[in-house]
Short mmCIF file of N, CA and C in Angstrom, two decimals:
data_model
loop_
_atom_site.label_atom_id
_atom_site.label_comp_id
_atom_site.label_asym_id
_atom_site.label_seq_id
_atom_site.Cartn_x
_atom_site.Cartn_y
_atom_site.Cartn_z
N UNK A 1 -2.61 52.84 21.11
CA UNK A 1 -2.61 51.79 20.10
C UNK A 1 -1.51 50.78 20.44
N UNK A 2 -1.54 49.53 20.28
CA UNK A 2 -1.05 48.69 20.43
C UNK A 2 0.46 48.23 19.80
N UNK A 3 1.66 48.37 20.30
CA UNK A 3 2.71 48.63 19.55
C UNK A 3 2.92 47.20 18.20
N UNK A 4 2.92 47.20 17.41
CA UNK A 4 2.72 45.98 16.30
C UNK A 4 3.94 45.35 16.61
N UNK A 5 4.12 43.93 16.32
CA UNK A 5 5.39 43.53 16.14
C UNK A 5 5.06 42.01 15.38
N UNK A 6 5.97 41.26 14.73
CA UNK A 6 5.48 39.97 14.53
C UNK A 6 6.40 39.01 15.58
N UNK A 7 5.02 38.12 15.77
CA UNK A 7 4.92 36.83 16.16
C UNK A 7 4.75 35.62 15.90
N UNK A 8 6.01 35.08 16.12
CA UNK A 8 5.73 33.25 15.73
C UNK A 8 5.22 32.47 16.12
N UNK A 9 3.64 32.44 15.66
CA UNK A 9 2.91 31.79 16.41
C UNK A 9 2.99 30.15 16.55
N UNK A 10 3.11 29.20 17.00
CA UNK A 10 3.50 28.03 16.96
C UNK A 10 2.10 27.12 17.59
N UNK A 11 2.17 26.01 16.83
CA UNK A 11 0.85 25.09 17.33
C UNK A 11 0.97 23.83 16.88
N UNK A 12 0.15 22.60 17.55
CA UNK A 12 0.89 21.29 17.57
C UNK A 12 1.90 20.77 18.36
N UNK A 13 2.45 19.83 17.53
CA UNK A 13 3.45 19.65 18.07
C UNK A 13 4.81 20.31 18.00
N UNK A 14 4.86 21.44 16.85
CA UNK A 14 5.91 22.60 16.56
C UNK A 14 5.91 23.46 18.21
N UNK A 15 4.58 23.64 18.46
CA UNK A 15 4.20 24.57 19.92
C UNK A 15 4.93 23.41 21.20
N UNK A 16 4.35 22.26 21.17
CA UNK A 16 4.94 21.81 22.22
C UNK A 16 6.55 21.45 21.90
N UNK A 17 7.37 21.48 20.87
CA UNK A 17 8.82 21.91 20.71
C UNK A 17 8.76 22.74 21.32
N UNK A 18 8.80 24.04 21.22
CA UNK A 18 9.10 25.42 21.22
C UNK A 18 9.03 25.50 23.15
N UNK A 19 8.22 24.61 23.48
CA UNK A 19 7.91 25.24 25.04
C UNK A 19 8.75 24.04 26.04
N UNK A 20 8.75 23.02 25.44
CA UNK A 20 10.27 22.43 25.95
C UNK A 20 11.62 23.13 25.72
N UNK A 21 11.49 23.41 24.52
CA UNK A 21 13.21 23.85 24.25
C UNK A 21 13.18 25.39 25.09
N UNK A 22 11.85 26.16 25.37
CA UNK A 22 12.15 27.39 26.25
C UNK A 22 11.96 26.95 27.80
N UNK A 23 11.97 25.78 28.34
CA UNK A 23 11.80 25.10 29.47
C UNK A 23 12.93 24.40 29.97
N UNK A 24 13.66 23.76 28.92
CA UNK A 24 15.07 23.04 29.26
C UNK A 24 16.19 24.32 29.54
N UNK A 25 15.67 25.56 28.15
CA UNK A 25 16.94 26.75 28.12
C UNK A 25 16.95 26.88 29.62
N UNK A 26 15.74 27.11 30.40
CA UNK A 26 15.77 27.54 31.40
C UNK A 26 16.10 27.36 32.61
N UNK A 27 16.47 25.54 32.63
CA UNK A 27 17.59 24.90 33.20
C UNK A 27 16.24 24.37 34.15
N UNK A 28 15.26 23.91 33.52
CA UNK A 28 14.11 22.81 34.07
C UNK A 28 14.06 22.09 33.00
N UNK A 29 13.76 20.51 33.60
CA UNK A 29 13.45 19.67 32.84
C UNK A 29 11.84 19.37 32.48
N UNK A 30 12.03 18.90 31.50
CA UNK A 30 11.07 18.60 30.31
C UNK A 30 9.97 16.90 30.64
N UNK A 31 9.87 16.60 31.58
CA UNK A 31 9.71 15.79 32.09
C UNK A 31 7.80 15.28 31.31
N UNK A 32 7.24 13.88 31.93
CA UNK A 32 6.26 13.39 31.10
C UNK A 32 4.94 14.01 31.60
N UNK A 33 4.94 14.13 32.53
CA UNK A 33 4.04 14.90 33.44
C UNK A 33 4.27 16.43 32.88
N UNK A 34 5.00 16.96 32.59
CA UNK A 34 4.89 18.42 32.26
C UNK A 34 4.01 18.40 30.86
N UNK A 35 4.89 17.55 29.81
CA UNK A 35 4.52 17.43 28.50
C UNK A 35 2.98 17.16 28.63
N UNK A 36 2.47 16.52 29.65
CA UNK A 36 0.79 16.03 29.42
C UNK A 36 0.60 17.35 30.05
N UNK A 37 0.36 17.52 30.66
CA UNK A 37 -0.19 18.90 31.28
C UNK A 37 0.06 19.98 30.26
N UNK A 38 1.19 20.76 29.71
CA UNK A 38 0.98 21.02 28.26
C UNK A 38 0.02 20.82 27.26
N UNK A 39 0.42 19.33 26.89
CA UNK A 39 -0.45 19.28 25.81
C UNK A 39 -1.79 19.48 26.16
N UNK A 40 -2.40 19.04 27.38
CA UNK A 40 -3.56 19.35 27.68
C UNK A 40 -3.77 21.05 27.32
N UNK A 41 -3.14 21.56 27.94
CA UNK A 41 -3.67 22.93 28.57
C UNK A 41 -3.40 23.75 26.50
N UNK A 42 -2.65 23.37 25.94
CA UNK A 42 -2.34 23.84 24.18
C UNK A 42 -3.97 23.45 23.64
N UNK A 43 -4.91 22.30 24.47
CA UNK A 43 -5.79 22.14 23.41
C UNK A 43 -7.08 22.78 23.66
N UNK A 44 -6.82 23.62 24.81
CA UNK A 44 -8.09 24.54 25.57
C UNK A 44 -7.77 26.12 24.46
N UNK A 45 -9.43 26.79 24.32
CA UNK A 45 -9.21 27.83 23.44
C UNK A 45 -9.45 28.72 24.23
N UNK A 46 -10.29 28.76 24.94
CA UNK A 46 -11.01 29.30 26.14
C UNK A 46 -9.55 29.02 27.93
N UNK A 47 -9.67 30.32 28.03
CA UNK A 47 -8.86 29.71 29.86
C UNK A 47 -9.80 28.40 30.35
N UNK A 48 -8.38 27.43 30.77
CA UNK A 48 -9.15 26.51 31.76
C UNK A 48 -8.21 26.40 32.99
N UNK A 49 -8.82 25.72 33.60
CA UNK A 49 -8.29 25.87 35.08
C UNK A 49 -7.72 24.62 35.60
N UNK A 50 -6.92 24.59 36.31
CA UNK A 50 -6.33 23.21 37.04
C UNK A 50 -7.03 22.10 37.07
N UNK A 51 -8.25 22.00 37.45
CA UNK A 51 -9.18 21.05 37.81
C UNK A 51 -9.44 20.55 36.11
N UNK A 52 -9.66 21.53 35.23
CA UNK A 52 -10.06 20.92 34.21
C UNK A 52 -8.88 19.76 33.46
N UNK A 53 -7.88 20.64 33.65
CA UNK A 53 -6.40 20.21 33.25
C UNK A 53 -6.26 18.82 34.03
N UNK A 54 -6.37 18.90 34.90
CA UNK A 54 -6.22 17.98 35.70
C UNK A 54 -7.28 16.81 35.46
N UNK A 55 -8.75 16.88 34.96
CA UNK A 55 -9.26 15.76 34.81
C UNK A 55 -8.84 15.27 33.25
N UNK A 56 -8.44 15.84 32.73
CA UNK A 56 -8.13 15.11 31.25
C UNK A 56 -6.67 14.46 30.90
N UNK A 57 -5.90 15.35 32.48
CA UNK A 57 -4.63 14.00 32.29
C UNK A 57 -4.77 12.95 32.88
N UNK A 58 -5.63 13.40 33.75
CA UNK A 58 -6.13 11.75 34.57
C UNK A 58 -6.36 10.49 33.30
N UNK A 59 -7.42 11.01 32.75
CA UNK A 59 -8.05 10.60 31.56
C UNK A 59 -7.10 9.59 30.67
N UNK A 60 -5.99 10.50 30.45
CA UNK A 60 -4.97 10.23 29.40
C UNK A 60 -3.49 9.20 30.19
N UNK A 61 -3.90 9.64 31.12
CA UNK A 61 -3.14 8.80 31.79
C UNK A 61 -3.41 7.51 32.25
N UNK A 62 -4.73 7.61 32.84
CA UNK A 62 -5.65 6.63 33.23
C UNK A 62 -5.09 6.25 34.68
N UNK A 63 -4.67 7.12 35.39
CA UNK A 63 -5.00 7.17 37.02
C UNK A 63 -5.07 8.67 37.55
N UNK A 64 -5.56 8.79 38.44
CA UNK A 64 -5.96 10.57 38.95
C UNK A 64 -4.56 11.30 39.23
N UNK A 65 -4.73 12.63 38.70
CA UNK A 65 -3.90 13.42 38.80
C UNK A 65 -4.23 14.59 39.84
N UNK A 66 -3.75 14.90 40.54
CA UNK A 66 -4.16 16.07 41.78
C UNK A 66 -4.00 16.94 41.33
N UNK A 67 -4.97 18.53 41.34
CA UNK A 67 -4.97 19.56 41.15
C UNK A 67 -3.89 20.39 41.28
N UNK A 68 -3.34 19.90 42.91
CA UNK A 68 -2.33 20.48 43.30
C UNK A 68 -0.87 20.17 42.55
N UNK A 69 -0.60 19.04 42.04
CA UNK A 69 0.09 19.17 41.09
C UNK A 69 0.18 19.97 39.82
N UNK A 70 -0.92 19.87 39.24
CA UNK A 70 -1.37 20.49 38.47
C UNK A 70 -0.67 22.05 38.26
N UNK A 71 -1.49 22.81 39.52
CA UNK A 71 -0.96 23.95 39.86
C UNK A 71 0.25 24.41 40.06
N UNK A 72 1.15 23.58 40.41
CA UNK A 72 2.95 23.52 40.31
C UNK A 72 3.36 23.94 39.17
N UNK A 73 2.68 22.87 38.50
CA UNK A 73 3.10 22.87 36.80
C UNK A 73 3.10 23.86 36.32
N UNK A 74 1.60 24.47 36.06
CA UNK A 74 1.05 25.79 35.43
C UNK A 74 2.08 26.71 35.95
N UNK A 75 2.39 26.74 37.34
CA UNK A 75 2.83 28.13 37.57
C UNK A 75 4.47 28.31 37.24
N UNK A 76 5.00 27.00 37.21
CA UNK A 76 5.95 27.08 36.30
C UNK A 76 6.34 27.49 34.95
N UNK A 77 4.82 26.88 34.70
CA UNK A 77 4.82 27.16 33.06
C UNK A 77 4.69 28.86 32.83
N UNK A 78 4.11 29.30 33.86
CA UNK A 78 4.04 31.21 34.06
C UNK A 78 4.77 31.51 34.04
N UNK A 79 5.62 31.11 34.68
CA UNK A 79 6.88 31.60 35.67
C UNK A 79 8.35 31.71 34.09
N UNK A 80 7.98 30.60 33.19
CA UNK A 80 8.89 30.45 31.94
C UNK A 80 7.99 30.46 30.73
N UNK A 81 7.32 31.48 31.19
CA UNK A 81 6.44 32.14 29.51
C UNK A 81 6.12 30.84 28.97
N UNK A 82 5.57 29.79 29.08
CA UNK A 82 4.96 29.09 28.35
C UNK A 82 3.43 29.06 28.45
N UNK A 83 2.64 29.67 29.74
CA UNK A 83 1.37 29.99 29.75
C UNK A 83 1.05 31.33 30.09
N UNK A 84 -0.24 31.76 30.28
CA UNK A 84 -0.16 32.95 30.92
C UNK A 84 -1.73 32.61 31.86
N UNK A 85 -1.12 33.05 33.22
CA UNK A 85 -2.80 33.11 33.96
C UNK A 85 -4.12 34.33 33.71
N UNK A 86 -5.08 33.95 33.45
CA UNK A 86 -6.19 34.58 33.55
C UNK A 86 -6.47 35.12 35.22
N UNK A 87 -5.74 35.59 35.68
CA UNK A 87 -6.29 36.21 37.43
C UNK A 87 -7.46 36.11 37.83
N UNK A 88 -8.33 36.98 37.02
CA UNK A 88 -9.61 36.89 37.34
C UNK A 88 -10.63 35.83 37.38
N UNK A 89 -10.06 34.17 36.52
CA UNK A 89 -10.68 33.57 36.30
C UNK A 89 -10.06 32.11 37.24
N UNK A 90 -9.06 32.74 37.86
CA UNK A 90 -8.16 31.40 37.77
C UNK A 90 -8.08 30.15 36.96
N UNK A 91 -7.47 30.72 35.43
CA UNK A 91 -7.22 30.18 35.08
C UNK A 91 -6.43 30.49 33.82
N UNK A 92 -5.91 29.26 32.84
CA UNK A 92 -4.58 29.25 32.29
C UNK A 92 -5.12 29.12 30.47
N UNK A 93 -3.73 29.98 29.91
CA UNK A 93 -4.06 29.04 28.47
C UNK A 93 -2.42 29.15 27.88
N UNK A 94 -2.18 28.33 27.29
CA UNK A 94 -0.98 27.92 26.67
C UNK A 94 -0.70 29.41 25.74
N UNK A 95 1.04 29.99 26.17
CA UNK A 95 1.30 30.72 25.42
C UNK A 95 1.74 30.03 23.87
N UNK A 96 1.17 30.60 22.71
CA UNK A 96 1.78 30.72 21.45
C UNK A 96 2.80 30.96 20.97
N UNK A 97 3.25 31.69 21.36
CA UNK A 97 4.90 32.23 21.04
C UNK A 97 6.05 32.46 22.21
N UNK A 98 5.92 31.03 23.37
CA UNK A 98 7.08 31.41 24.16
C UNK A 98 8.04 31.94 24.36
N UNK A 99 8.83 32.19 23.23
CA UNK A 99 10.00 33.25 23.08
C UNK A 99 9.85 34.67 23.28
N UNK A 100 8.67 35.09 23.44
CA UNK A 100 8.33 36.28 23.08
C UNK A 100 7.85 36.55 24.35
N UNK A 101 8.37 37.73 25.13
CA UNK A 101 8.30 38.50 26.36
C UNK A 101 7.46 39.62 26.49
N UNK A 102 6.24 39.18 26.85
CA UNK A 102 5.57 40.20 26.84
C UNK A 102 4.48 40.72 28.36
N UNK A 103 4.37 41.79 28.75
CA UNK A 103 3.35 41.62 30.20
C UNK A 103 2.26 41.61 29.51
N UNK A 104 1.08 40.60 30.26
CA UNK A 104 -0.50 40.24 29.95
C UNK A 104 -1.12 41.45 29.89
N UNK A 105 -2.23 41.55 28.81
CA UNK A 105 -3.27 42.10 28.84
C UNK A 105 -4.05 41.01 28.02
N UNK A 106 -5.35 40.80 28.96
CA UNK A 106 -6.17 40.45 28.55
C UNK A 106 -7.46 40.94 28.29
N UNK A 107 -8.32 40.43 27.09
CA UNK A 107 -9.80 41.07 26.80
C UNK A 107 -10.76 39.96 27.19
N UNK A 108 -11.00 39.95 28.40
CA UNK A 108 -12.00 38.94 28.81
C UNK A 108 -13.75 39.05 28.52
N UNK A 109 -14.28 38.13 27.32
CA UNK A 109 -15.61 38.40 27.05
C UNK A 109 -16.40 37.33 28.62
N UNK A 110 -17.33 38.31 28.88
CA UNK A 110 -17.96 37.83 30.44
C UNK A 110 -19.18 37.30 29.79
N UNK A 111 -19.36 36.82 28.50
CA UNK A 111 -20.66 36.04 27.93
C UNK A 111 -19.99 34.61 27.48
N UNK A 112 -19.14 34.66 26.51
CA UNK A 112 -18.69 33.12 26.47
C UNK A 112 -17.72 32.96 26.89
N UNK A 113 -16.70 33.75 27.68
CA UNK A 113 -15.46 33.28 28.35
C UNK A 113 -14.22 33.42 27.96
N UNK A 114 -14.37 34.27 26.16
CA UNK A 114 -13.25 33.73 25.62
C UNK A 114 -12.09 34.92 25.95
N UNK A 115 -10.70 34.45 26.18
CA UNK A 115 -10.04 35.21 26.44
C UNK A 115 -8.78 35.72 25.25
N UNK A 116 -8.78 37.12 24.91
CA UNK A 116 -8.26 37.45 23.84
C UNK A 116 -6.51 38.36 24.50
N UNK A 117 -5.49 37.71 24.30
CA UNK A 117 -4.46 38.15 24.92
C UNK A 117 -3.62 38.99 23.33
N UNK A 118 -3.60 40.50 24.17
CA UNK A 118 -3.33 41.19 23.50
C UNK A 118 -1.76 41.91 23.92
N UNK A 119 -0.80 42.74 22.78
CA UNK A 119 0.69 43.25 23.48
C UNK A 119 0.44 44.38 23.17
N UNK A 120 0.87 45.45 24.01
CA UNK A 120 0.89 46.86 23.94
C UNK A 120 1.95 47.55 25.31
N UNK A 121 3.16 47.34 24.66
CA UNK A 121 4.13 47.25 25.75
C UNK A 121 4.07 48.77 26.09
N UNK A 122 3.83 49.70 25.47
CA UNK A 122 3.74 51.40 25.85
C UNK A 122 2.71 51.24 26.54
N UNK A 123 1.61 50.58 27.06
CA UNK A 123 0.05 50.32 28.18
C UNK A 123 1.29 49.94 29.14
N UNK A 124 2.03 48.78 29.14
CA UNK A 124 2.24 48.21 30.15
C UNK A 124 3.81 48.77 30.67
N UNK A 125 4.40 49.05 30.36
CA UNK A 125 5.35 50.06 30.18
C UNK A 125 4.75 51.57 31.06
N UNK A 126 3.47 51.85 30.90
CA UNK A 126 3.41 52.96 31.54
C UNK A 126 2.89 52.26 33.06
N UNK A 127 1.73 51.60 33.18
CA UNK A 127 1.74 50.92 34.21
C UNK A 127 2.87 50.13 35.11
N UNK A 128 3.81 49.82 34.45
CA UNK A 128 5.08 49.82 34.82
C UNK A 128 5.40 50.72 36.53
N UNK A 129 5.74 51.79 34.83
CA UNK A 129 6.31 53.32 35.74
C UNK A 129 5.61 54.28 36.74
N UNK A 130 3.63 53.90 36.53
CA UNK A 130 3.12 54.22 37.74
C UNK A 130 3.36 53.82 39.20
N UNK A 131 3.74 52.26 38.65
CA UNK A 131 3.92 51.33 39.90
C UNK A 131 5.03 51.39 40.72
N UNK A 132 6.16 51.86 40.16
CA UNK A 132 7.19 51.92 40.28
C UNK A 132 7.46 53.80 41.17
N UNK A 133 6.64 54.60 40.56
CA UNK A 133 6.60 55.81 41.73
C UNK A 133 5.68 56.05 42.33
N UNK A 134 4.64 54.74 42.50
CA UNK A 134 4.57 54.96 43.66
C UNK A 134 5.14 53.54 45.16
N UNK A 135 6.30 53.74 44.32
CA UNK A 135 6.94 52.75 45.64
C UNK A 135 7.03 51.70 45.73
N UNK A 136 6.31 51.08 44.66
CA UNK A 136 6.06 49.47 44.31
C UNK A 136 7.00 48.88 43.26
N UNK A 137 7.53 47.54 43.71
CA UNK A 137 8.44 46.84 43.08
C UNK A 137 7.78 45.90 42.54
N UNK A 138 7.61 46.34 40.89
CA UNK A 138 6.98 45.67 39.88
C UNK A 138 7.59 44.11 39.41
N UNK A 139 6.64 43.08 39.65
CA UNK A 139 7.30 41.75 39.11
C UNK A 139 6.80 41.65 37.33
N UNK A 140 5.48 41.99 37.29
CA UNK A 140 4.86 41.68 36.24
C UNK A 140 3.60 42.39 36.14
N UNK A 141 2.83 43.80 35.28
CA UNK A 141 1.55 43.69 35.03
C UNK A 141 0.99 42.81 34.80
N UNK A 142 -0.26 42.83 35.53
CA UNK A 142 -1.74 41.85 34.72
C UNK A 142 -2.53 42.89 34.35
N UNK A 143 -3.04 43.39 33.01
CA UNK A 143 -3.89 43.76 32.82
C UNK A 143 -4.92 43.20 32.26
N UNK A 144 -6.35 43.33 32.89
CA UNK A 144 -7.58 42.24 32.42
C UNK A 144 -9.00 43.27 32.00
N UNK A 145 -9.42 43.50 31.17
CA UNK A 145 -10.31 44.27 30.18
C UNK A 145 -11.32 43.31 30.47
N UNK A 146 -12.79 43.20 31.17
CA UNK A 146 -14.11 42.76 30.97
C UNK A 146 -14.85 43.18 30.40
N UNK A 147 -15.79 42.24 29.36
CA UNK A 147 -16.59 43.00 28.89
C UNK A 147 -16.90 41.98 27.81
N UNK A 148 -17.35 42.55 26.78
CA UNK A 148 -18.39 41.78 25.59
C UNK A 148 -17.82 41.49 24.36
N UNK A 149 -17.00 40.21 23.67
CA UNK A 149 -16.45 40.34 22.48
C UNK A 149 -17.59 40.73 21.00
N UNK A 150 -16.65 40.95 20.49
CA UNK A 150 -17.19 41.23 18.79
C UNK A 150 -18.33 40.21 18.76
N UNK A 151 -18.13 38.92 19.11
CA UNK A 151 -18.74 37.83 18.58
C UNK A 151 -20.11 37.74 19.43
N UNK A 152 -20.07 38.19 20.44
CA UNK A 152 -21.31 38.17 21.58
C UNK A 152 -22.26 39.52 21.94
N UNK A 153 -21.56 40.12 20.87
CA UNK A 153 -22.42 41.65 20.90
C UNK A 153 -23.59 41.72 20.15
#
């Protein structure tokens, strides 16, 4: 079972506070290009992926933005808990509660896509410690669950 805890979930422009001020703590700047790429990627419900991210700052910007930028961004944004990657899908969705440290598990429905990110630090915690005897120097679990949500069953 999933260890409970509360979370401050944040959205808007409260969310894009919260992921600058855990982006500057971190001794990166907060720059205009990050903030669009953000806000983009806060208004996806579903994982989206660079390319998508990438055509709607174009959009908003109104000259093309390269993927490969794109991808900088995001993985920064991984890298300082403000997103989390979908592995399997390559692709991203804006964390909710940046402050909050947690390794991924995801419930990926393989009918509409939607991805349900769940905490159960005793799952990942033990996967941890498998990884760890057998010899492996753990950066981060991904755990990714396929299969059929509530809503598509």
């Amino acid at each position: 079972m999933a260890r409970l805890h509360h979370h401050h979930e944040h959205h808007g422009s409260d969310l894009a506070q919260a992921a600058q001020h855990a982006l500057t703590a971190a001794g990166e700047q907060w720059t205009d290009m990050r903030a669009d790429i953000f806000a983009v990627l806060a208004t996806f419900e579903k994982p989206a992926s660079a390319y998508d991210i990438a055509d709607l700052v174009s959009q908003k910007r109104g000259k093309r933005v390269a993927p490969n930028s794109v991808y900088r961004i995001l993985d920064l944004f991984v890298a300082n808990n403000l997103a989390s990657r979908v592995e399997s899908a390559n692709a991203y969705l804006a964390n909710s509660h940046p402050g909050c440290l947690h390794d991924c598990i995801f419930l990926i429905c393989d009918r509409c896509g939607a991805a349900t990110h769940i905490d159960d630090d005793s799952l990942t915690s033990n996967v941890r410690k498998a990884a760890e005897a057998a010899g492996f120097h753990v950066v981060r679990p991904v755990v990714e669950v396929r299969g059929t949500c509530g809503d598509c069953d």
